[in-house]
Amino acid sequence: QVQLQESGGGSVQAGGSLRLSCVASGLTSSSYSMGWFRRGSGKEREGVARIHISGGDTYYTDSVKGRFTISQDNAKNTLYLQMDSLKPEDTAMYYCAARSRSATQRAKHPFDLFEDWGQGTQVTVSS
């Protein structure tokens, strides 16, 4: 069973930076993609960034392109999200997620069918 634990959230002023981390355990050879998602107050959950574990192919939602960077350290089983030039609209609970190879093959969008989720870490950006 895949378990994910996020950390690194906090409060920052607009224009500032934060780096989120997600330590994963239980990943297997069938684990294929990992991603970051967020849910702002009163909003639906949205995908932020996704990376393929093998090969490192990345995908970002338009609103964070050029500001956020997703990366991984496979030796440490850790996923990162470097967030720069933060804006108040980035305020949300951020979640780490993982997806198997079979789900990735069935997905019709880069953010579809993620199966395992962390508990989340809160990011608050003040103006």
mmCIF file with all atom_site columns, C-alpha atoms in Angstrom:
data_model
loop_
_atom_site.group_PDB
_atom_site.id
_atom_site.type_symbol
_atom_site.label_atom_id
_atom_site.label_alt_id
_atom_site.label_comp_id
_atom_site.label_asym_id
_atom_site.label_entity_id
_atom_site.label_seq_id
_atom_site.pdbx_PDB_ins_code
_atom_site.Cartn_x
_atom_site.Cartn_y
_atom_site.Cartn_z
_atom_site.occupancy
_atom_site.B_iso_or_equiv
_atom_site.pdbx_formal_charge
_atom_site.auth_seq_id
_atom_site.auth_comp_id
_atom_site.auth_asym_id
_atom_site.auth_atom_id
_atom_site.pdbx_PDB_model_num
ATOM 1   C CA . GLN A 1 1   ? 0.000   0.000  0.000   1.00 0.00 ? 1   GLN A CA 1
ATOM 2   C CA . VAL A 1 2   ? 1.349   3.385  -1.017  1.00 0.00 ? 2   VAL A CA 1
ATOM 3   C CA . GLN A 1 3   ? 1.610   5.944  1.757   1.00 0.00 ? 3   GLN A CA 1
ATOM 4   C CA . LEU A 1 4   ? 2.373   9.601  1.144   1.00 0.00 ? 4   LEU A CA 1
ATOM 5   C CA . GLN A 1 5   ? 3.344   12.279 3.654   1.00 0.00 ? 5   GLN A CA 1
ATOM 6   C CA . GLU A 1 6   ? 3.586   15.927 2.689   1.00 0.00 ? 6   GLU A CA 1
ATOM 7   C CA . SER A 1 7   ? 5.497   18.663 4.484   1.00 0.00 ? 7   SER A CA 1
ATOM 8   C CA . GLY A 1 8   ? 6.824   22.145 3.837   1.00 0.00 ? 8   GLY A CA 1
ATOM 9   C CA . GLY A 1 9   ? 3.673   24.196 3.799   1.00 0.00 ? 9   GLY A CA 1
ATOM 10  C CA . GLY A 1 10  ? 3.394   27.482 5.629   1.00 0.00 ? 10  GLY A CA 1
ATOM 11  C CA . SER A 1 11  ? 2.575   31.156 5.345   1.00 0.00 ? 11  SER A CA 1
ATOM 12  C CA . VAL A 1 12  ? 4.445   33.451 3.004   1.00 0.00 ? 12  VAL A CA 1
ATOM 13  C CA . GLN A 1 13  ? 3.984   36.863 1.463   1.00 0.00 ? 13  GLN A CA 1
ATOM 14  C CA . ALA A 1 14  ? 3.190   37.301 -2.195  1.00 0.00 ? 14  ALA A CA 1
ATOM 15  C CA . GLY A 1 15  ? 6.310   36.950 -4.299  1.00 0.00 ? 15  GLY A CA 1
ATOM 16  C CA . GLY A 1 16  ? 7.875   34.537 -1.854  1.00 0.00 ? 16  GLY A CA 1
ATOM 17  C CA . SER A 1 17  ? 8.828   30.884 -2.228  1.00 0.00 ? 17  SER A CA 1
ATOM 18  C CA . LEU A 1 18  ? 8.130   27.566 -0.563  1.00 0.00 ? 18  LEU A CA 1
ATOM 19  C CA . ARG A 1 19  ? 9.269   24.019 -1.271  1.00 0.00 ? 19  ARG A CA 1
ATOM 20  C CA . LEU A 1 20  ? 6.882   21.189 -0.551  1.00 0.00 ? 20  LEU A CA 1
ATOM 21  C CA . SER A 1 21  ? 8.112   17.650 0.025   1.00 0.00 ? 21  SER A CA 1
ATOM 22  C CA . CYS A 1 22  ? 6.294   14.342 -0.172  1.00 0.00 ? 22  CYS A CA 1
ATOM 23  C CA . VAL A 1 23  ? 7.889   11.192 1.206   1.00 0.00 ? 23  VAL A CA 1
ATOM 24  C CA . ALA A 1 24  ? 6.487   8.041  -0.356  1.00 0.00 ? 24  ALA A CA 1
ATOM 25  C CA . SER A 1 25  ? 6.533   4.513  0.993   1.00 0.00 ? 25  SER A CA 1
ATOM 26  C CA . GLY A 1 26  ? 5.172   1.351  -0.559  1.00 0.00 ? 26  GLY A CA 1
ATOM 27  C CA . LEU A 1 27  ? 5.879   2.368  -4.134  1.00 0.00 ? 27  LEU A CA 1
ATOM 28  C CA . THR A 1 28  ? 6.232   -0.630 -6.415  1.00 0.00 ? 28  THR A CA 1
ATOM 29  C CA . SER A 1 29  ? 7.288   -1.287 -9.966  1.00 0.00 ? 29  SER A CA 1
ATOM 30  C CA . SER A 1 30  ? 3.695   -0.578 -10.965 1.00 0.00 ? 30  SER A CA 1
ATOM 31  C CA . SER A 1 31  ? 3.891   2.961  -9.601  1.00 0.00 ? 31  SER A CA 1
ATOM 32  C CA . TYR A 1 32  ? 4.243   5.257  -12.596 1.00 0.00 ? 32  TYR A CA 1
ATOM 33  C CA . SER A 1 33  ? 3.275   8.864  -11.926 1.00 0.00 ? 33  SER A CA 1
ATOM 34  C CA . MET A 1 34  ? 3.239   11.250 -9.014  1.00 0.00 ? 34  MET A CA 1
ATOM 35  C CA . GLY A 1 35  ? 1.601   14.609 -8.785  1.00 0.00 ? 35  GLY A CA 1
ATOM 36  C CA . TRP A 1 36  ? 0.677   17.636 -6.749  1.00 0.00 ? 36  TRP A CA 1
ATOM 37  C CA . PHE A 1 37  ? -2.881  18.811 -6.393  1.00 0.00 ? 37  PHE A CA 1
ATOM 38  C CA . ARG A 1 38  ? -4.501  21.630 -4.449  1.00 0.00 ? 38  ARG A CA 1
ATOM 39  C CA . ARG A 1 39  ? -7.871  22.630 -3.086  1.00 0.00 ? 39  ARG A CA 1
ATOM 40  C CA . GLY A 1 40  ? -8.562  26.220 -2.164  1.00 0.00 ? 40  GLY A CA 1
ATOM 41  C CA . SER A 1 41  ? -11.328 27.238 0.210   1.00 0.00 ? 41  SER A CA 1
ATOM 42  C CA . GLY A 1 42  ? -14.656 26.782 -1.532  1.00 0.00 ? 42  GLY A CA 1
ATOM 43  C CA . LYS A 1 43  ? -12.998 25.457 -4.669  1.00 0.00 ? 43  LYS A CA 1
ATOM 44  C CA . GLU A 1 44  ? -12.707 22.091 -6.312  1.00 0.00 ? 44  GLU A CA 1
ATOM 45  C CA . ARG A 1 45  ? -9.478  20.160 -6.221  1.00 0.00 ? 45  ARG A CA 1
ATOM 46  C CA . GLU A 1 46  ? -7.226  20.903 -9.177  1.00 0.00 ? 46  GLU A CA 1
ATOM 47  C CA . GLY A 1 47  ? -4.103  19.342 -10.557 1.00 0.00 ? 47  GLY A CA 1
ATOM 48  C CA . VAL A 1 48  ? -0.962  21.443 -10.254 1.00 0.00 ? 48  VAL A CA 1
ATOM 49  C CA . ALA A 1 49  ? 1.919   19.351 -11.581 1.00 0.00 ? 49  ALA A CA 1
ATOM 50  C CA . ARG A 1 50  ? 2.649   15.770 -12.540 1.00 0.00 ? 50  ARG A CA 1
ATOM 51  C CA . ILE A 1 51  ? 5.839   13.794 -13.123 1.00 0.00 ? 51  ILE A CA 1
ATOM 52  C CA . HIS A 1 52  ? 6.485   10.326 -14.461 1.00 0.00 ? 52  HIS A CA 1
ATOM 53  C CA . ILE A 1 53  ? 8.639   8.430  -11.966 1.00 0.00 ? 53  ILE A CA 1
ATOM 54  C CA . SER A 1 54  ? 10.706  6.843  -14.728 1.00 0.00 ? 54  SER A CA 1
ATOM 55  C CA . GLY A 1 55  ? 11.922  9.365  -17.242 1.00 0.00 ? 55  GLY A CA 1
ATOM 56  C CA . GLY A 1 56  ? 10.885  12.488 -15.398 1.00 0.00 ? 56  GLY A CA 1
ATOM 57  C CA . ASP A 1 57  ? 8.385   13.778 -17.945 1.00 0.00 ? 57  ASP A CA 1
ATOM 58  C CA . THR A 1 58  ? 6.500   16.716 -16.380 1.00 0.00 ? 58  THR A CA 1
ATOM 59  C CA . TYR A 1 59  ? 3.209   18.493 -16.883 1.00 0.00 ? 59  TYR A CA 1
ATOM 60  C CA . TYR A 1 60  ? 1.900   21.708 -15.287 1.00 0.00 ? 60  TYR A CA 1
ATOM 61  C CA . THR A 1 61  ? -1.406  23.441 -15.142 1.00 0.00 ? 61  THR A CA 1
ATOM 62  C CA . ASP A 1 62  ? -1.254  26.769 -16.966 1.00 0.00 ? 62  ASP A CA 1
ATOM 63  C CA . SER A 1 63  ? -1.573  28.959 -13.869 1.00 0.00 ? 63  SER A CA 1
ATOM 64  C CA . VAL A 1 64  ? 1.710   27.714 -12.374 1.00 0.00 ? 64  VAL A CA 1
ATOM 65  C CA . LYS A 1 65  ? 3.874   27.336 -15.478 1.00 0.00 ? 65  LYS A CA 1
ATOM 66  C CA . GLY A 1 66  ? 7.147   29.216 -15.069 1.00 0.00 ? 66  GLY A CA 1
ATOM 67  C CA . ARG A 1 67  ? 6.638   29.573 -11.308 1.00 0.00 ? 67  ARG A CA 1
ATOM 68  C CA . PHE A 1 68  ? 6.419   26.016 -9.946  1.00 0.00 ? 68  PHE A CA 1
ATOM 69  C CA . THR A 1 69  ? 8.793   23.113 -10.534 1.00 0.00 ? 69  THR A CA 1
ATOM 70  C CA . ILE A 1 70  ? 8.049   19.475 -9.770  1.00 0.00 ? 70  ILE A CA 1
ATOM 71  C CA . SER A 1 71  ? 10.996  17.152 -9.178  1.00 0.00 ? 71  SER A CA 1
ATOM 72  C CA . GLN A 1 72  ? 11.842  13.873 -7.537  1.00 0.00 ? 72  GLN A CA 1
ATOM 73  C CA . ASP A 1 73  ? 14.664  12.165 -5.712  1.00 0.00 ? 73  ASP A CA 1
ATOM 74  C CA . ASN A 1 74  ? 14.079  8.487  -6.383  1.00 0.00 ? 74  ASN A CA 1
ATOM 75  C CA . ALA A 1 75  ? 16.857  7.444  -4.003  1.00 0.00 ? 75  ALA A CA 1
ATOM 76  C CA . LYS A 1 76  ? 14.963  9.151  -1.176  1.00 0.00 ? 76  LYS A CA 1
ATOM 77  C CA . ASN A 1 77  ? 11.482  8.273  -2.487  1.00 0.00 ? 77  ASN A CA 1
ATOM 78  C CA . THR A 1 78  ? 10.692  11.960 -2.218  1.00 0.00 ? 78  THR A CA 1
ATOM 79  C CA . LEU A 1 79  ? 8.679   14.238 -4.475  1.00 0.00 ? 79  LEU A CA 1
ATOM 80  C CA . TYR A 1 80  ? 9.154   18.005 -4.400  1.00 0.00 ? 80  TYR A CA 1
ATOM 81  C CA . LEU A 1 81  ? 7.264   21.070 -5.523  1.00 0.00 ? 81  LEU A CA 1
ATOM 82  C CA . GLN A 1 82  ? 9.324   24.244 -5.661  1.00 0.00 ? 82  GLN A CA 1
ATOM 83  C CA . MET A 1 83  ? 6.943   27.187 -5.657  1.00 0.00 ? 83  MET A CA 1
ATOM 84  C CA . ASP A 1 84  ? 8.318   30.614 -6.581  1.00 0.00 ? 84  ASP A CA 1
ATOM 85  C CA . SER A 1 85  ? 6.646   33.969 -7.187  1.00 0.00 ? 85  SER A CA 1
ATOM 86  C CA . LEU A 1 86  ? 3.728   32.868 -5.064  1.00 0.00 ? 86  LEU A CA 1
ATOM 87  C CA . LYS A 1 87  ? 0.419   34.662 -5.404  1.00 0.00 ? 87  LYS A CA 1
ATOM 88  C CA . PRO A 1 88  ? -2.534  34.920 -3.007  1.00 0.00 ? 88  PRO A CA 1
ATOM 89  C CA . GLU A 1 89  ? -4.533  32.727 -5.392  1.00 0.00 ? 89  GLU A CA 1
ATOM 90  C CA . ASP A 1 90  ? -2.045  29.911 -4.738  1.00 0.00 ? 90  ASP A CA 1
ATOM 91  C CA . THR A 1 91  ? -3.426  29.659 -1.196  1.00 0.00 ? 91  THR A CA 1
ATOM 92  C CA . ALA A 1 92  ? -4.725  26.113 -0.762  1.00 0.00 ? 92  ALA A CA 1
ATOM 93  C CA . MET A 1 93  ? -4.234  22.739 0.826   1.00 0.00 ? 93  MET A CA 1
ATOM 94  C CA . TYR A 1 94  ? -1.665  20.934 -1.295  1.00 0.00 ? 94  TYR A CA 1
ATOM 95  C CA . TYR A 1 95  ? -1.794  17.180 -1.738  1.00 0.00 ? 95  TYR A CA 1
ATOM 96  C CA . CYS A 1 96  ? 0.686   14.664 -3.066  1.00 0.00 ? 96  CYS A CA 1
ATOM 97  C CA . ALA A 1 97  ? -0.683  11.754 -5.086  1.00 0.00 ? 97  ALA A CA 1
ATOM 98  C CA . ALA A 1 98  ? 0.506   8.628  -6.893  1.00 0.00 ? 98  ALA A CA 1
ATOM 99  C CA . ARG A 1 99  ? -0.831  6.682  -9.859  1.00 0.00 ? 99  ARG A CA 1
ATOM 100 C CA . SER A 1 100 ? -0.092  3.221  -11.211 1.00 0.00 ? 100 SER A CA 1
ATOM 101 C CA . ARG A 1 101 ? 1.019   2.376  -14.742 1.00 0.00 ? 101 ARG A CA 1
ATOM 102 C CA . SER A 1 102 ? -2.363  0.857  -15.566 1.00 0.00 ? 102 SER A CA 1
ATOM 103 C CA . ALA A 1 103 ? -4.220  3.961  -14.391 1.00 0.00 ? 103 ALA A CA 1
ATOM 104 C CA . THR A 1 104 ? -1.824  6.173  -16.320 1.00 0.00 ? 104 THR A CA 1
ATOM 105 C CA . GLN A 1 105 ? -2.547  4.190  -19.496 1.00 0.00 ? 105 GLN A CA 1
ATOM 106 C CA . ARG A 1 106 ? -6.299  4.637  -18.972 1.00 0.00 ? 106 ARG A CA 1
ATOM 107 C CA . ALA A 1 107 ? -6.123  8.325  -18.043 1.00 0.00 ? 107 ALA A CA 1
ATOM 108 C CA . LYS A 1 108 ? -7.475  10.781 -20.579 1.00 0.00 ? 108 LYS A CA 1
ATOM 109 C CA . HIS A 1 109 ? -5.818  13.765 -18.899 1.00 0.00 ? 109 HIS A CA 1
ATOM 110 C CA . PRO A 1 110 ? -2.480  14.139 -17.083 1.00 0.00 ? 110 PRO A CA 1
ATOM 111 C CA . PHE A 1 111 ? -4.321  14.634 -13.772 1.00 0.00 ? 111 PHE A CA 1
ATOM 112 C CA . ASP A 1 112 ? -6.854  11.800 -14.089 1.00 0.00 ? 112 ASP A CA 1
ATOM 113 C CA . LEU A 1 113 ? -7.114  8.611  -12.024 1.00 0.00 ? 113 LEU A CA 1
ATOM 114 C CA . PHE A 1 114 ? -4.616  9.259  -9.247  1.00 0.00 ? 114 PHE A CA 1
ATOM 115 C CA . GLU A 1 115 ? -5.182  6.509  -6.691  1.00 0.00 ? 115 GLU A CA 1
ATOM 116 C CA . ASP A 1 116 ? -3.174  7.211  -3.553  1.00 0.00 ? 116 ASP A CA 1
ATOM 117 C CA . TRP A 1 117 ? -3.251  10.468 -1.620  1.00 0.00 ? 117 TRP A CA 1
ATOM 118 C CA . GLY A 1 118 ? -1.469  12.174 1.238   1.00 0.00 ? 118 GLY A CA 1
ATOM 119 C CA . GLN A 1 119 ? -3.121  14.153 4.007   1.00 0.00 ? 119 GLN A CA 1
ATOM 120 C CA . GLY A 1 120 ? -2.093  17.532 2.644   1.00 0.00 ? 120 GLY A CA 1
ATOM 121 C CA . THR A 1 121 ? -0.081  20.542 3.722   1.00 0.00 ? 121 THR A CA 1
ATOM 122 C CA . GLN A 1 122 ? -1.484  24.065 3.920   1.00 0.00 ? 122 GLN A CA 1
ATOM 123 C CA . VAL A 1 123 ? 0.008   26.919 1.905   1.00 0.00 ? 123 VAL A CA 1
ATOM 124 C CA . THR A 1 124 ? -1.146  30.461 2.664   1.00 0.00 ? 124 THR A CA 1
ATOM 125 C CA . VAL A 1 125 ? 0.025   33.416 0.582   1.00 0.00 ? 125 VAL A CA 1
ATOM 126 C CA . SER A 1 126 ? -0.750  36.897 1.851   1.00 0.00 ? 126 SER A CA 1
ATOM 127 C CA . SER A 1 127 ? -0.830  40.045 -0.251  1.00 0.00 ? 127 SER A CA 1
#
